[in-house]
């Protein structure tokens, strides 16, 4: 408090104010300043204050388009010292932009030297470059000396500067504007000079013109860099309201290098896109292999114009590559109109009609002010000329009166008193040079008087007639359009083309090796890496359950025990070496901690009108369309079957056939017609396909033909071969018949099964037998056995672990081979009819007891 008291003793006037009020007041004033005096253009001349001050200062220095260049540093210094109280760098940057032919549609400054480039290179320092006004800038400044626009004192009250330029053309629409201020921003594209002038003339002819009629003249933006603008609707909306969106697309041609190789050539790029960054972005796509078909990117731009050459690989689809580049790079960008300008000292979002009205109203003021100035000047001159003509008729008396005078003032008073001249006429007479007194000069004076009379009449007519005033504006617009107008550079297209690219179209068609392990590791390797590697890289105790050469355009469906599947396009798998472990599935798609892979399905096309068979451990089954498995977003596992309780998905099969067989762990097999199993969607849980006992579980369900065999893998490493045709056909939801005899100790439990067709046997295809920690590769011929009801022992389960999976490779031509005719053997009447007997799962004995039938009840023990 003592410090405050001491301060109060020395301060006479203390103004108390809250911080909120102070900040609010100061920021409001600051915002008003940067809105009106810095960042936003005036609707009348289309210039920001710094641009206006630069042009006016150059005009005052006499730096016209036909005069020598002067140093940019001198101009910046002149502007900074007299008109613009800011740093020279901001002034020079504004100068540079006004001189860049890739930013301005009508250049306002003609700069000599390095003024930057479309590659984003900055201009040379102002001490190196030189500049002068362009013809367009002179048109903006024309008649400024004729009191056409208001002037105000500069920042130190030592100079006067214009608040707006006369502007002989609508610069705001021709050159556009960009800027950001407090709470406001502006983004107005440049337009074609001739079109804007034609629209202005149409407005002059009819100030009640409709927006629809104006759009007949202004087609849309016309960028200095050319390009293609798409979206007529967005253009119309922007021209009407001031806000709208269009797409700007580079102009490209496809040139043929050879019969099978093309080159994309870019000759025009979107407005305000950095060419060097664009070329780099395209090359990065090539380096990162996001677009494999790009061979090389070259910037071939020179004095002849812009040119970016993109060489494609042989056989590449050039149009597809171009569309991809449009979608992935700045070869196509959006442009959002935000036509904010200062109108009546306020920032306003305006369409084209209010801008034209503001410009025409401004031109009326300019022409009116100029006409008043010229009228006053003409009237003064005519008054003087009339006095000179009068003087010639009394020349001798005038000369005598002047000679008799003591000085100039006395001479003026004498001739005014003697001959009735006005002060202005007398001043002209006494300052007249003697050679003007010749006889021929009187003729010139009389001609000048007549000319001045005509001019005064014309100016009076302009000032008194609105129609005449509009005619003058129109004539001057036509004249300036002939000098500065040029053809349109930007092409306008009606609709915005929606680019839809199937990612598969970008993938080169090639063969690769895919390996998927039991523990969920996925790897993709080139055929060369596969052939050069003796053994695949695997984690300890892990084995491959899928190892196949596939196409990069194929898709893998990885099914899990929790009723999910993972949609995995081959091209999405990162390429590695075959000796690498691969990528864990959880790093590709997150799965639950207790989720594991059970099978893999390779799909070439989802357009195949085929079905997938799904079965759970508790015997729930269904068929689903293969096409239902195709998805576009695959960032997580997809549901393929609804499970209940502790049930798990254990089996999938593909390729619908007439029959289905289901095999349980305890060796029961049920065969029924495929038509009995309903078709469900992926979210459904299915129906009971096989009746599973309390101590049993389903291990596999297969599509089969009646002439097929099927192979069962047991937990003890045996393979048991059986015949589909010998299985009775039941309805679904039955237990089936027993095909693997039960043993009290160390029983053979079925762990998996596979269909074996005649074609597979004929081609002797490869067989993969997987244990808990080992994979055994063999062929179909090695599965043959005789005389053992428990099949053939394929490996020592004590060393390699329990059985896990059996897979038989598909035949090249998997067709049902014709049946061979069997010899008919006459059997005794008391021979048991096996097939008829097996039609019943349970039979009644003589003592009226029900027993469950199995195949082994039909044979004696010595026939095992």
Coordinates of N, CA and C in Angstrom, one line a residue, residues 7 22 118 211 256-257 266 269 311 335 359 361 377 392 412 416 418 425 500 506 518 544 571 697 760 832:
X7 N 3.4 6.3 -5.4 CA 3.1 6.5 -6.8 C 2.0 7.6 -7.0
X22 N -9.9 -2.7 -20.6 CA -8.7 -2.3 -21.3 C -8.5 -3.1 -22.5
X118 N 7.4 -20.5 -59.0 CA 6.3 -21.4 -58.6 C 6.8 -22.6 -57.8
X211 N -28.8 -12.2 -61.5 CA -27.6 -13.0 -61.3 C -27.4 -14.0 -62.4
X256 N 2.6 -41.5 -75.5 CA 3.0 -42.8 -75.7 C 4.5 -42.9 -75.9
X257 N 5.2 -43.6 -75.0 CA 6.7 -43.7 -75.1 C 7.0 -44.9 -76.1
X266 N 2.2 -33.4 -67.2 CA 1.5 -32.3 -66.5 C 1.9 -31.0 -67.1
X269 N -0.8 -26.8 -63.4 CA -1.1 -27.3 -62.0 C -2.0 -26.3 -61.3
X311 N 7.0 -41.0 -66.0 CA 7.2 -42.2 -66.8 C 6.6 -43.4 -66.1
X335 N -10.9 -25.6 -53.7 CA -10.8 -24.2 -53.5 C -12.1 -23.7 -52.9
X359 N -18.2 -1.3 -57.7 CA -17.3 -0.7 -58.6 C -17.9 0.3 -59.5
X361 N -20.5 2.2 -58.9 CA -20.8 3.4 -58.1 C -19.5 4.2 -57.9
X377 N -11.4 23.4 -65.2 CA -10.1 23.7 -65.9 C -10.5 24.3 -67.3
X392 N -6.2 40.8 -78.8 CA -5.6 41.0 -80.1 C -6.3 42.1 -80.9
X412 N -1.4 45.1 -64.8 CA -2.7 44.4 -64.7 C -3.8 45.3 -64.3
X416 N -7.1 46.2 -66.8 CA -8.4 45.8 -66.2 C -9.3 47.0 -66.2
X418 N -8.9 49.9 -68.0 CA -9.1 50.5 -69.4 C -9.9 49.7 -70.3
X425 N -7.8 37.1 -66.7 CA -7.4 37.5 -68.1 C -6.2 38.4 -68.1
X500 N -13.1 -42.8 -57.8 CA -13.1 -44.1 -57.0 C -12.1 -45.0 -57.5
X506 N -4.3 -51.2 -58.2 CA -2.9 -50.6 -58.1 C -1.9 -51.7 -57.8
X518 N 0.6 -72.1 -36.9 CA -0.4 -72.4 -35.9 C -0.6 -71.4 -34.8
X544 N 3.9 -74.5 -39.7 CA 3.1 -73.9 -40.7 C 1.9 -74.7 -40.9
X571 N -2.0 -58.5 -50.7 CA -1.1 -57.3 -51.0 C -0.9 -56.5 -49.7
X697 N -17.1 -84.4 -29.0 CA -17.2 -83.1 -29.6 C -16.9 -83.3 -31.1
X760 N -7.8 -86.4 -56.6 CA -6.6 -86.1 -55.8 C -5.7 -87.4 -55.7
X832 N -26.0 -110.9 -44.8 CA -26.5 -109.6 -44.3 C -26.4 -108.5 -45.3

